Short mmCIF file of C-alpha atoms and ligand atoms in Angstrom, two decimals:
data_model
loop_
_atom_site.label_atom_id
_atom_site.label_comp_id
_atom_site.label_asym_id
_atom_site.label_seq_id
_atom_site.Cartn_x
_atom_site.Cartn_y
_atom_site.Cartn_z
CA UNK N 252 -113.01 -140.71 -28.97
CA UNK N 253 -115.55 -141.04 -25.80
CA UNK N 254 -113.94 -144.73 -25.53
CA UNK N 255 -110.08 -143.11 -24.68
CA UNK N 256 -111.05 -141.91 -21.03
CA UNK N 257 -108.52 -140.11 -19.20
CA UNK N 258 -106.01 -142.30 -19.28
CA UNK N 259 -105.53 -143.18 -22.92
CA UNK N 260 -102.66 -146.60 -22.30
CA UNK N 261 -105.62 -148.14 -19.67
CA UNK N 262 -108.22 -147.39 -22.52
CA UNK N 263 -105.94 -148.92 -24.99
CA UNK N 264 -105.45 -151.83 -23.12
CA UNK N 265 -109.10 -152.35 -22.07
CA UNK N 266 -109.69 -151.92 -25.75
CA UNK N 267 -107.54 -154.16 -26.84
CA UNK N 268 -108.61 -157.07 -24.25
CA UNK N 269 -111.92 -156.43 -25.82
CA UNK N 270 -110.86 -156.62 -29.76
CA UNK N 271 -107.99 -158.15 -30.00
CA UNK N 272 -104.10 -157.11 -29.76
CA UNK N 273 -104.00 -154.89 -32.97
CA UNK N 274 -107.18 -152.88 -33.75
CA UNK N 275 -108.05 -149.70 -36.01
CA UNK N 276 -109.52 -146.87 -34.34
CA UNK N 277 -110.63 -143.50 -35.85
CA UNK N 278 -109.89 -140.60 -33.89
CA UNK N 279 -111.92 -137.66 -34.92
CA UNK N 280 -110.76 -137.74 -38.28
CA UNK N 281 -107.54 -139.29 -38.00
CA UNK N 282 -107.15 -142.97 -38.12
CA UNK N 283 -105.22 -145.07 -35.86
CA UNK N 284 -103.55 -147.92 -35.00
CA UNK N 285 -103.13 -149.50 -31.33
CA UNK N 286 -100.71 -152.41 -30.88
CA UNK N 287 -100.61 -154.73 -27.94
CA UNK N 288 -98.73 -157.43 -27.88
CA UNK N 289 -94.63 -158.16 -27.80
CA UNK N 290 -95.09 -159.89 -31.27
CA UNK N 291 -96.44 -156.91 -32.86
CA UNK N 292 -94.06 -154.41 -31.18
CA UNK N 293 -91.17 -156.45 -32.80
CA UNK N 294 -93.07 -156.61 -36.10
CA UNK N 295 -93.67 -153.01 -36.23
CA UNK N 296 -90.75 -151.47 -34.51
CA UNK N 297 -88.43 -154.40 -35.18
CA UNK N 298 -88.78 -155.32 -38.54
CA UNK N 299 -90.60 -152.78 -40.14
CA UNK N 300 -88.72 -149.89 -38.25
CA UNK N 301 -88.31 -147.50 -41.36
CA UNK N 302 -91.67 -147.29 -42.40
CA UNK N 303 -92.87 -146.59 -39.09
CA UNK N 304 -89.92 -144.14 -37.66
CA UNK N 305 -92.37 -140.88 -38.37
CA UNK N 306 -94.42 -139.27 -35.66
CA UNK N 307 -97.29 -136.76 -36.27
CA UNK N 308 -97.02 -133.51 -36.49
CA UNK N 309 -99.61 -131.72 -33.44
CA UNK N 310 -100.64 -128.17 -33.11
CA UNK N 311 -98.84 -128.08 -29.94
CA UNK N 312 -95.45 -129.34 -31.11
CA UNK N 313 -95.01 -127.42 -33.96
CA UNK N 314 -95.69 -124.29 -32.91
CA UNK N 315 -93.35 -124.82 -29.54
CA UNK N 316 -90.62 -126.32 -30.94
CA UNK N 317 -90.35 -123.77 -33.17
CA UNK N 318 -92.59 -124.72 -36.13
CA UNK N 319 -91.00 -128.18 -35.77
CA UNK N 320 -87.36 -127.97 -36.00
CA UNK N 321 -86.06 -130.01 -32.88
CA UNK N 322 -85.33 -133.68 -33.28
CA UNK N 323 -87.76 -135.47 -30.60
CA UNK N 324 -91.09 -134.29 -32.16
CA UNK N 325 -90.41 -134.31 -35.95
CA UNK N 326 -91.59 -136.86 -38.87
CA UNK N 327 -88.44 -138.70 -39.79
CA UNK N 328 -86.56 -136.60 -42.22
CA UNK N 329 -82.88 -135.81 -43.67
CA UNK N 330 -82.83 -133.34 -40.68
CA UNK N 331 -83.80 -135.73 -37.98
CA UNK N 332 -81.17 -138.33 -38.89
CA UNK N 333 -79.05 -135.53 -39.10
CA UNK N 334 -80.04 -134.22 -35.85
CA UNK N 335 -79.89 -137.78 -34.37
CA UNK N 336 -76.21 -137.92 -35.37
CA UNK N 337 -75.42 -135.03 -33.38
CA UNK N 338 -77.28 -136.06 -30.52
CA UNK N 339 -76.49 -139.63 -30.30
CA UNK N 340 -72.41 -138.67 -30.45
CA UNK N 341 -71.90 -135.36 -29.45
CA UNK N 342 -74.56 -134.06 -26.83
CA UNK N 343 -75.65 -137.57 -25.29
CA UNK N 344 -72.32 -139.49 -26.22
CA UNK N 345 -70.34 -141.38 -23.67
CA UNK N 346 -67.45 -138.06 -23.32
CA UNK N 347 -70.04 -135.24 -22.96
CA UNK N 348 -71.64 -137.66 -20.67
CA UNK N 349 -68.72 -137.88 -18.54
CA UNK N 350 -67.04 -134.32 -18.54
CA UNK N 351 -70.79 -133.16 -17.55
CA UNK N 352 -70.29 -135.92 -14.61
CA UNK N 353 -69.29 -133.68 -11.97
CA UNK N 354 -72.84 -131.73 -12.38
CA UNK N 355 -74.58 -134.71 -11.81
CA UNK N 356 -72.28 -135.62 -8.65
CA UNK N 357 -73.05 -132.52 -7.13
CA UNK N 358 -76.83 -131.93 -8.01
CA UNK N 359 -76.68 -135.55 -6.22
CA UNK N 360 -74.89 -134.34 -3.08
CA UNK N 361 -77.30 -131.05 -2.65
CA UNK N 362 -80.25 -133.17 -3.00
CA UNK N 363 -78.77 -135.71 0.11
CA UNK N 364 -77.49 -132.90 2.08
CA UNK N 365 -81.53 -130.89 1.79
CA UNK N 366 -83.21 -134.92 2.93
CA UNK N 367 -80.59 -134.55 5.94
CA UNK N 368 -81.29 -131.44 7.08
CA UNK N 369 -85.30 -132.63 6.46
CA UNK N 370 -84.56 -135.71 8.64
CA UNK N 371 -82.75 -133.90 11.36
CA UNK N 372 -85.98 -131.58 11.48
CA UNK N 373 -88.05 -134.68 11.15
CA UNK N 374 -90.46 -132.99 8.27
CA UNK N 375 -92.28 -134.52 5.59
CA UNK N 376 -91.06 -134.63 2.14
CA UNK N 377 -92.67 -134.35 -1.14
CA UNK N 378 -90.03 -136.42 -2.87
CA UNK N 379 -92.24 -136.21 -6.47
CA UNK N 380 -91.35 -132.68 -6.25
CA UNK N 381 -87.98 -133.21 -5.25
CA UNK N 382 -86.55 -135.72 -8.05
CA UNK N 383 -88.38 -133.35 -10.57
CA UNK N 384 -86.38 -130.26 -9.19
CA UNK N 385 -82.82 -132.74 -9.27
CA UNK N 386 -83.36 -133.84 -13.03
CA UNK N 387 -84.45 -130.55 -13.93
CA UNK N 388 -81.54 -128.70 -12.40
CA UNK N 389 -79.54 -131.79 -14.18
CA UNK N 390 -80.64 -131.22 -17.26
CA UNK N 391 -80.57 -127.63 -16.77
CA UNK N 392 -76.96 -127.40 -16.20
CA UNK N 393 -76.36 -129.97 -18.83
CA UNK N 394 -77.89 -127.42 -21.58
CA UNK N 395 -77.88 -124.13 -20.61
CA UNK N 396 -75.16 -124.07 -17.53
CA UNK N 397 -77.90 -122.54 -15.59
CA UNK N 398 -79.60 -123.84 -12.21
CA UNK N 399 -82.66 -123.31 -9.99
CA UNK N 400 -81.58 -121.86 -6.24
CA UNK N 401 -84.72 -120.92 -5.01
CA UNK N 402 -84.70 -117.38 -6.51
CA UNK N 403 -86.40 -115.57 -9.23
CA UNK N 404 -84.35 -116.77 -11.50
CA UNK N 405 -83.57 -118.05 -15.06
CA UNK N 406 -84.01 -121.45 -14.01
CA UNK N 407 -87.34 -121.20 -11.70
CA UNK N 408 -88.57 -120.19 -15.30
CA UNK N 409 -87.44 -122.62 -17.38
CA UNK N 410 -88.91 -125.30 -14.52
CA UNK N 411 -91.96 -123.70 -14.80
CA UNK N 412 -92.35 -124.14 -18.50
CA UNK N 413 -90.72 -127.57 -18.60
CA UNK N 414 -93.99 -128.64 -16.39
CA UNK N 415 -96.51 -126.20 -18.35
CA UNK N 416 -95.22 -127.92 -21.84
CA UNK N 417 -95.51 -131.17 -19.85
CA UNK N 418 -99.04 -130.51 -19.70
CA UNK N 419 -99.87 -129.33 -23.03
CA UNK N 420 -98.50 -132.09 -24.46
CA UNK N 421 -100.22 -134.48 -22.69
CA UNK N 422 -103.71 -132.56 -23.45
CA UNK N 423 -106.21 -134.34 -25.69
CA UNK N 424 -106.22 -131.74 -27.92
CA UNK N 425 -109.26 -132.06 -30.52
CA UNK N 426 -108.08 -129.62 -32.80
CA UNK N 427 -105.24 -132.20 -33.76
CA UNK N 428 -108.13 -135.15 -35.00
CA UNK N 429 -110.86 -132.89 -35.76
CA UNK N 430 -110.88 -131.73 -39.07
CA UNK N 431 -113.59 -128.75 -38.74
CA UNK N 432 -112.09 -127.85 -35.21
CA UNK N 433 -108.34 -127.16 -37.06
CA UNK N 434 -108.08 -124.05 -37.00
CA UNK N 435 -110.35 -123.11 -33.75
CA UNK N 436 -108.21 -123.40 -30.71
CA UNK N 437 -111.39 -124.74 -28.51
CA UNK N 438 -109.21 -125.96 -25.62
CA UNK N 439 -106.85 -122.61 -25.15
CA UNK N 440 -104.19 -125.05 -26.19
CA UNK N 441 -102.56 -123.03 -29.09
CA UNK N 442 -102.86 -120.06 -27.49
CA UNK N 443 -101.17 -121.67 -23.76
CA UNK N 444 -98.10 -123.24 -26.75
CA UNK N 445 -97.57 -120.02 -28.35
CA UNK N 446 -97.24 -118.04 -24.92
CA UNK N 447 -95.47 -120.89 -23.58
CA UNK N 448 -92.80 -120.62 -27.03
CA UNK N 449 -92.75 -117.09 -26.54
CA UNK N 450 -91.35 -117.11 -23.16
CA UNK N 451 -88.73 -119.88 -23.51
CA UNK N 452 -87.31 -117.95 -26.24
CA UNK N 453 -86.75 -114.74 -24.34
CA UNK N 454 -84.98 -116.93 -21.64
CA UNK N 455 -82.84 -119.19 -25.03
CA UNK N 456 -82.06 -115.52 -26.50
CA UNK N 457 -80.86 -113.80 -23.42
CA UNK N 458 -78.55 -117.03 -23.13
CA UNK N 459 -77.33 -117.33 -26.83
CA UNK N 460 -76.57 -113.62 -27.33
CA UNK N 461 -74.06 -114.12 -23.90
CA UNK N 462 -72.62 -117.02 -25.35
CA UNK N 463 -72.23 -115.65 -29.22
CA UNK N 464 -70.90 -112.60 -27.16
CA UNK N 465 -68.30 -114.66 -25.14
CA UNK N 466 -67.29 -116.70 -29.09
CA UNK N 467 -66.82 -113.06 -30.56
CA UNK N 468 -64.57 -111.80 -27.60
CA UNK N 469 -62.55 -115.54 -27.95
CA UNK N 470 -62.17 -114.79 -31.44
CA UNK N 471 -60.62 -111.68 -31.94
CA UNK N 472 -58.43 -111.86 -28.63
CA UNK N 473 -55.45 -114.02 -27.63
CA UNK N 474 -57.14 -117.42 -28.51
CA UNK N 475 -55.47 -119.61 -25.13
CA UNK N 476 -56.15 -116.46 -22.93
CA UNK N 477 -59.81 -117.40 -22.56
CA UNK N 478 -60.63 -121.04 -20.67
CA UNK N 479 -62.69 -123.31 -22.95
CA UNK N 480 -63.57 -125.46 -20.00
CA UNK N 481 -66.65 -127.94 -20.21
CA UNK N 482 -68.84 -126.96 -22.60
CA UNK N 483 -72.52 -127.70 -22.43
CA UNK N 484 -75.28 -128.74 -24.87
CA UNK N 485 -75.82 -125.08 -26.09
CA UNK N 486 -72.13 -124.61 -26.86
CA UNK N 487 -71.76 -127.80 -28.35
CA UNK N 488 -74.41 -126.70 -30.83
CA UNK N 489 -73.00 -123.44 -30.98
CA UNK N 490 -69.64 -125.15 -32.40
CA UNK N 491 -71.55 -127.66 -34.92
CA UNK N 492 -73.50 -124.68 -36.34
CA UNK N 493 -70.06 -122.68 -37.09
CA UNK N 494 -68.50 -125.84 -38.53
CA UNK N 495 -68.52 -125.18 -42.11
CA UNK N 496 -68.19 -128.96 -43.31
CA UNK N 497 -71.49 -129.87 -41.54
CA UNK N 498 -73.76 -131.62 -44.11
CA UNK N 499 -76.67 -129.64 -42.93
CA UNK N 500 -76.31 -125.69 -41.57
CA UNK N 501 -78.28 -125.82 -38.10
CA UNK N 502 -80.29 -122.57 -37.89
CA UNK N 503 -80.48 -120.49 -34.48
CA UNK N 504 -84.52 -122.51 -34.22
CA UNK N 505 -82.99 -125.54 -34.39
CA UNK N 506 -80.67 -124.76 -31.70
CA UNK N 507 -83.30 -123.63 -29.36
CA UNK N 508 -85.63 -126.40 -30.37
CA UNK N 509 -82.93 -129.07 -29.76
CA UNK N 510 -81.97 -127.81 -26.36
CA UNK N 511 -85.86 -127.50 -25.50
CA UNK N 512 -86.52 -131.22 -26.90
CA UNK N 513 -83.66 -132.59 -24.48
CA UNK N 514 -84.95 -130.29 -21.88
CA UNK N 515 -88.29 -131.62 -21.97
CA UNK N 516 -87.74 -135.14 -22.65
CA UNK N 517 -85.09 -135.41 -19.94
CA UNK N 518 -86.56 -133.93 -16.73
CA UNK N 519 -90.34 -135.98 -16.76
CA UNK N 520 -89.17 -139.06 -17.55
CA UNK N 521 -85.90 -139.47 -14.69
CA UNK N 522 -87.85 -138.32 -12.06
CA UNK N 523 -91.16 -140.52 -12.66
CA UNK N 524 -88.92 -143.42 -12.47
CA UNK N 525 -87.07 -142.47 -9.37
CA UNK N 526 -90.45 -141.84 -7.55
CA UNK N 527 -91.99 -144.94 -8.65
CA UNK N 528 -88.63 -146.99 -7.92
CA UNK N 529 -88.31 -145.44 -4.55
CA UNK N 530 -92.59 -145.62 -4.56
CA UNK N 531 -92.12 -149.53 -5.10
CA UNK N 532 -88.99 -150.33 -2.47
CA UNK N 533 -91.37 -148.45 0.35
CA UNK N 534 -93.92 -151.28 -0.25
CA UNK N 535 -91.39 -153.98 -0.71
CA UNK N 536 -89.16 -153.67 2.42
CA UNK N 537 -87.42 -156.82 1.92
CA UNK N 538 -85.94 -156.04 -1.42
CA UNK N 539 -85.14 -152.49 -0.03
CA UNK N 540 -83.26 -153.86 2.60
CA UNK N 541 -81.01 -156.75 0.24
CA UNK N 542 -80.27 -153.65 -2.10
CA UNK N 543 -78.97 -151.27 0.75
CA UNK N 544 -76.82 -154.71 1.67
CA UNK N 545 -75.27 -155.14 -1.72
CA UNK N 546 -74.51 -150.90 -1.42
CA UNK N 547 -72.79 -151.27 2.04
CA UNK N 548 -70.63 -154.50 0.48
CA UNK N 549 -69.83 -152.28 -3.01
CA UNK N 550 -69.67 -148.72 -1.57
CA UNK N 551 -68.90 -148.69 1.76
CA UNK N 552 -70.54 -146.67 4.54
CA UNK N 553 -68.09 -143.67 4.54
CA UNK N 554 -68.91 -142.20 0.96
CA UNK N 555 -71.88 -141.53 -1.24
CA UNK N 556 -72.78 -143.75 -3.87
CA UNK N 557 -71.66 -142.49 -7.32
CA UNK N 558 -72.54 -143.25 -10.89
CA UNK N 559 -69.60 -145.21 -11.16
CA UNK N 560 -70.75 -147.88 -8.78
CA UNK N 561 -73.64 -148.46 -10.52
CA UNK N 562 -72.30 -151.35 -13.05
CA UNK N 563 -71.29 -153.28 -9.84
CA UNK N 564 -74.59 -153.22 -8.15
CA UNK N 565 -76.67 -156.03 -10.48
CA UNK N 566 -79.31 -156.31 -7.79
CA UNK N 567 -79.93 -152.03 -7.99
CA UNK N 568 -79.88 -152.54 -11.99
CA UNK N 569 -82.79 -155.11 -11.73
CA UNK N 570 -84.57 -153.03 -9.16
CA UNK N 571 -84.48 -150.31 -12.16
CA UNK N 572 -85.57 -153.05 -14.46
CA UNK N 573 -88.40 -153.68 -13.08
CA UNK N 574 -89.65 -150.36 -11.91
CA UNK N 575 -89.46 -148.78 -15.86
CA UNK N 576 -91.44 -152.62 -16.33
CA UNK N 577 -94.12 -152.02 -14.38
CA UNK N 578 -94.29 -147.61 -14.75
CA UNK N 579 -92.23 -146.91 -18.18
CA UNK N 580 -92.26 -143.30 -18.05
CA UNK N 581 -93.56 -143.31 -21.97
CA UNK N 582 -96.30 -145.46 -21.50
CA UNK N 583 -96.54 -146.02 -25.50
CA UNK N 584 -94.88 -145.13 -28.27
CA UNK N 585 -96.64 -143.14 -30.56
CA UNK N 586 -94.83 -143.42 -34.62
CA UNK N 587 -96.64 -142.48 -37.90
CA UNK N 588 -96.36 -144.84 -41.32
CA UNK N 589 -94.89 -143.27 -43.52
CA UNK N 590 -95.69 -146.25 -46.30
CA UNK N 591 -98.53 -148.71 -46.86
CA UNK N 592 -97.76 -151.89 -45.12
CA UNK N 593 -98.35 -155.04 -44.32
CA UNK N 594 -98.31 -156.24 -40.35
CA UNK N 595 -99.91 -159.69 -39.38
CA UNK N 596 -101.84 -160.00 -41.98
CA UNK N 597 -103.63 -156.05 -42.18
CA UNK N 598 -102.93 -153.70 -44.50
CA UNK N 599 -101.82 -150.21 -42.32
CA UNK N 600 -101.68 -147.22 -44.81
CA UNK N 601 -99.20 -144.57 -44.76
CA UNK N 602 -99.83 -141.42 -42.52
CA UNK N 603 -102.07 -143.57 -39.87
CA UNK N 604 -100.95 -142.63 -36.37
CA UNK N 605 -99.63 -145.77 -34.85
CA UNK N 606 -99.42 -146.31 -30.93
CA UNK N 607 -97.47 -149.36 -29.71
CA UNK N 608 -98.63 -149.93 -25.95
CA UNK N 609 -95.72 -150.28 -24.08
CA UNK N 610 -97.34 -150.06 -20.69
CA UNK N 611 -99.94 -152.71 -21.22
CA UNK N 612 -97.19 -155.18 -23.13
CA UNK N 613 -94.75 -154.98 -20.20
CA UNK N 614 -97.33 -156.36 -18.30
CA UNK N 615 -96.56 -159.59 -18.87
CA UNK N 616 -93.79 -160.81 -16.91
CA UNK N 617 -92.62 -163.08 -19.28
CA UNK N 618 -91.91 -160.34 -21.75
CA UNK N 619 -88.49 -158.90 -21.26
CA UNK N 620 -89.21 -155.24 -21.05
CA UNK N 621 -88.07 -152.48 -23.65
CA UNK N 622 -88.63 -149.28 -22.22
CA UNK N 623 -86.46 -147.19 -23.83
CA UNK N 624 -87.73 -148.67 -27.78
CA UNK N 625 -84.21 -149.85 -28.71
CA UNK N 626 -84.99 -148.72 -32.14
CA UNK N 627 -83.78 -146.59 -34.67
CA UNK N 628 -86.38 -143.71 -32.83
CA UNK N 629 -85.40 -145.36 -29.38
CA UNK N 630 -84.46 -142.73 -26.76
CA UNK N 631 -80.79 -141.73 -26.89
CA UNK N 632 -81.27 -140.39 -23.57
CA UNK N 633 -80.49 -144.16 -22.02
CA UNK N 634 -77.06 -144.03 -21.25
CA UNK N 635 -77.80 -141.03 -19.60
CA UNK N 636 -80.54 -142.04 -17.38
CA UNK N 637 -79.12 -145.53 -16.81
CA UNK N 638 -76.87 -143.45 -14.96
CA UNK N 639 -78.19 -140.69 -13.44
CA UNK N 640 -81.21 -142.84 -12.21
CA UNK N 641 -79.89 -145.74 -10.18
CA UNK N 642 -77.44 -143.46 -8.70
CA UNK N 643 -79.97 -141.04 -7.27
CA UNK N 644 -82.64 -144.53 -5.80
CA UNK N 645 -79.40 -145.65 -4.41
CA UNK N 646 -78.82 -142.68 -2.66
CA UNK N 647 -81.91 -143.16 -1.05
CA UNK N 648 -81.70 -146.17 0.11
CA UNK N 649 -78.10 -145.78 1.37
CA UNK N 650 -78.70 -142.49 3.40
CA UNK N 651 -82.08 -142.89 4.55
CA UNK N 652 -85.19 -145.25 5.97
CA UNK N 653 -88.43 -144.15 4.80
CA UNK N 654 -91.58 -143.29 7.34
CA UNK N 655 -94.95 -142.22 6.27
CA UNK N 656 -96.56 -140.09 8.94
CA UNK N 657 -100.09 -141.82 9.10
CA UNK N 658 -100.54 -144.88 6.59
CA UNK N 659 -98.46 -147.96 6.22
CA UNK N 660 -98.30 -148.45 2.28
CA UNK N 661 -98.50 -146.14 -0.60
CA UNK N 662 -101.05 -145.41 -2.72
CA UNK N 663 -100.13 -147.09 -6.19
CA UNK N 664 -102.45 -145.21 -8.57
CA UNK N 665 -101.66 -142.86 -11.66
CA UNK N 666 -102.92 -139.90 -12.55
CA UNK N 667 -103.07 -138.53 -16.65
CA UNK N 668 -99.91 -136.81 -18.41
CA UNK N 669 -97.24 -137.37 -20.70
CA UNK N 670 -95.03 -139.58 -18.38
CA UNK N 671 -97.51 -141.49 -15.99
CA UNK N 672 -97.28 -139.79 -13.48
CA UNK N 673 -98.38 -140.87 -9.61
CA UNK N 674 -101.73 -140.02 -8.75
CA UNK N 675 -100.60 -138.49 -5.36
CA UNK N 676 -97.09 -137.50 -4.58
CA UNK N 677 -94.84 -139.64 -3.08
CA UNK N 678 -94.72 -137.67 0.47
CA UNK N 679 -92.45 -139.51 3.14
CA UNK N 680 -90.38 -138.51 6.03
CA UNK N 681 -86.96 -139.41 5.94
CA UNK N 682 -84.67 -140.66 8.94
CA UNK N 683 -81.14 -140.64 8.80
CA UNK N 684 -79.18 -143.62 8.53
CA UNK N 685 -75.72 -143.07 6.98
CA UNK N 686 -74.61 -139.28 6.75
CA UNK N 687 -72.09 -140.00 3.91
CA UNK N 688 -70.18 -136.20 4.43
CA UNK N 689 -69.33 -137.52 7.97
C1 HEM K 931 -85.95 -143.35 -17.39
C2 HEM K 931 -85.72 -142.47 -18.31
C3 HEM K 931 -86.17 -142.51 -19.75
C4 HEM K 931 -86.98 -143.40 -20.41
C5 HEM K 931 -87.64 -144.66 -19.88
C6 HEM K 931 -87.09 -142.93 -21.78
C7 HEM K 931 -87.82 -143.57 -22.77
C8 HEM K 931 -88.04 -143.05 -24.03
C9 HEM K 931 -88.92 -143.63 -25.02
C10 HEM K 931 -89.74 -144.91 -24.85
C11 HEM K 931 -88.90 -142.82 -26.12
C12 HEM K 931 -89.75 -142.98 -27.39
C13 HEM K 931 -88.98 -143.81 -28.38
C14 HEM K 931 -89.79 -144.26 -29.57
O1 HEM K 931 -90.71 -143.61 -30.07
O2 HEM K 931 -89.43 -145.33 -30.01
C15 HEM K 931 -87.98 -141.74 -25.84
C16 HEM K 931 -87.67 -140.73 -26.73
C17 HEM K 931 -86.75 -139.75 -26.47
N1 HEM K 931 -86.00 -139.59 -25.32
FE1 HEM K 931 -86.09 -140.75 -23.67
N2 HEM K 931 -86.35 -141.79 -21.93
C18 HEM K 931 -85.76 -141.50 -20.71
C19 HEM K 931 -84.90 -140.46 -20.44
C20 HEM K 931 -84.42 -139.57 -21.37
C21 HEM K 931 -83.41 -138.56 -21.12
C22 HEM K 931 -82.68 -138.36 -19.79
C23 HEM K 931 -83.25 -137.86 -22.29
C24 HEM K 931 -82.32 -136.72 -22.64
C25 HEM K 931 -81.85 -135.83 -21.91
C26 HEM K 931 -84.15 -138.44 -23.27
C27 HEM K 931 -84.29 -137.99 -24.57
C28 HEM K 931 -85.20 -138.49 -25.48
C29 HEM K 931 -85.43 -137.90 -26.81
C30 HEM K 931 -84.74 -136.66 -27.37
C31 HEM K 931 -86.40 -138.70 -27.43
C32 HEM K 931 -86.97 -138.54 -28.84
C33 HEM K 931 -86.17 -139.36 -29.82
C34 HEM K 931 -86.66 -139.25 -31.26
O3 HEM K 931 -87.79 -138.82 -31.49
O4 HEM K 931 -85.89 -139.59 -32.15
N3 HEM K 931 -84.83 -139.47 -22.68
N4 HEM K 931 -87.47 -141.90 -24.56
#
């Protein structure tokens, strides 16, 4: 374990370059798998998909998505392909997606109109901060209809658990591959999840029992009286648990451990690759100047850009490309076998941990890049962020040039965490260029 330093996709790879591209590794008492190499990511999550859809079960996921009964953090069962059903064409589908448009629009606008009041004032900007705030209040609004405003309020403590699961997840933690240590919570971790469980559900209750009180009232009044209008991901689930010809009943846990798996896995990853997108066009002013040309000939100078211009900006799309090439915001993907099988040659066992290193295998430039695992356990969060993202790095680079206030290029480096996330914050002033609200 001393050889996986803080950073456990470096250590992979340095491992790797030392061993070779697929090597067997014995974590406390849990054995391992590390893959490396384009070849062996097909192999494994190409060909062999099924027997390697599971993940591991950790003290820290089960006990905060409520003893494991979300979808993102579950071995692959009846419930998760279940669950991925719902996901894949209800909550994430392409009509949700675009009757929840309008959120997105506006969390968009807000975040341009707060950068030109910043310019006008000509302060600093901590922009990390700032794209995690927009995808959280995103995603926020997406599930629960609820949004930070700078208050005390249901929102500010949602954000601050997003970011405190955030970190417990990406904690070593050695009770999970230490046999002896199992049940001793050395770290604080178990007791940090349960606290952490314990307050997201008072804020998931408090929001259910409104909602279930809101169905009741719609029930047993005039039924067209009451506005449906858009429903979010919590209603959605609301309806699929009261629809009787379901194949599976969802429970009220599953609910809450859905809409924190989306939650989570939504907010991290969209801002980490607007920061490093945005990171990357600061040091490359060339390209940041031939995609702000292709904007002005597609959008125009008089409005802001919107999702919808997105498929007509190929340049924008490769700028995307090659940021989630160079930082994918899940820097491996980590699957358990669920079979004994063959791959190149070795035999893998069932219920070995396997970790395909996306990071290091995108390093190649000749590789053409997966980094959302376009696999039956890909992320069905893509059409989504393929979206939200390029909309919000245009934006920038519409609206605003970029200054730093004393040194000339960034800092590239990354710190530890679930998403790689920059080593220092992406700080910048920004000067106006194009106010798009006239
Ligand atoms: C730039 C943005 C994103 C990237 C690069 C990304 C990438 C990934 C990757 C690589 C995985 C692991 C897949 C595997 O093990 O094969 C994943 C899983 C997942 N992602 Fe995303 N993701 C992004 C945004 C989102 C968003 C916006 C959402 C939803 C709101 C989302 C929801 C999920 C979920 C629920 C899973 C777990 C799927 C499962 O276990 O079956 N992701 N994502």
């Amino acid at each position: 374990m001393h050889l996986i330093r803080s950073i456990p996709h470096k250590s992979f790879r340095d491992l790797c370059d030392r061993y070779g591209p697929l090597i067997y590794l014995r974590l406390g008492s849990v054995p391992c798998v590390v893959a490396s190499s384009p070849e062996l990511a097909r192999e494994i999550v190409g060909h062999n998909e099924l027997y390697f859809a599971s993940r591991s079960i950790t003290v820290a996921s089960h006990h905060i998505t409520y003893d494991s009964s979300g979808f993102a953090f579950v071995p692959y069962t009846p419930f998760w392909k279940f669950a991925k059903k719902i996901v894949m064409s209800q909550l994430l589908g392409g009509r949700t997606l675009s009757q929840l448009q309008p959120i997105r629009a506006d969390e968009l606008r807000l975040l341009v109109e707060l950068l030109l009041e910043k310019a006008k004032a000509e302060e600093t900007v901590n922009l990390s901060e700032e794209f995690m705030k927009f995808s959280n209040n995103v995603i926020s609004r997406m599930t629960l209809s609820i949004r930070y405003s700078g208050k005390d309020d249901q929102a500010r403590v949602a954000r601050d658990l997003a970011r405190e699961v955030t970190e417990i997840f990406g904690a070593f933690n050695l009770s999970d591959y230490i046999w002896f240590l199992k049940n001793i919570d050395v770290q604080g971790l178990l007791k940090r999840s349960k606290v952490t469980r314990s307050k997201f559900d008072d804020l998931l209750e408090k929001i259910l029992k409104e909602r279930q009180e809101i169905r009741m009232k719609k029930k047993t009044s005039d039924q067209d009286s009451i506005d449906d209008g858009v429903k979010d991901f919590v209603d959605i689930l609301l309806d699929i648990q009261e629809d009787e010809s379901q194949e599976i009943k969802l429970t009220r846990n599953n609910i809450k451990a859905i809409a924190l798996d989306l939650f989570m896995a939504g907010t991290d990853t969209s801002a980490s690759a607007s920061e490093w997108a945005l990171a990357e066009l600061y040091n490359h002013p060339a390209i940041f100047n031939k995609a702000r040309e292709e904007i002005d000939s597609v959008v125009g100078k008089t409005r802001l850009i919107q999702e919808s211009d997105v498929p007509n900006l190929p340049y924008l799309q490769a700028i995307m490309k090659e940021t989630l090439r160079l930082h994918p915001p899940i820097p491996f993907l980590a699957r358990e076998s669920t079979e004994d099988r063959n791959i190149s040659g070795y035999d893998i066992p069932a219920k070995t941990a396997v970790f395909i290193n996306v990071w290091s295998i995108n390093r190649d430039p000749k590789y053409w890049p997966d980094p959302w695992s376009s696999s039956q356990r890909g992320c069905p969060g893509i059409w989504l962020a393929l979206q939200e993202v390029p909309a919000v790095v245009g934006a920038m680079i519409q609206c605003f040039d970029w200054k730093m206030k004393d040194k000339a290029e960034l800092d590239m480096s990354e710190r530890p965490g679930l998403t790689v996330p920059r080593a220092v914050p992406l700080v910048l002033v920004p000067v106006t260029r194009l106010n798009p609200f006239g």
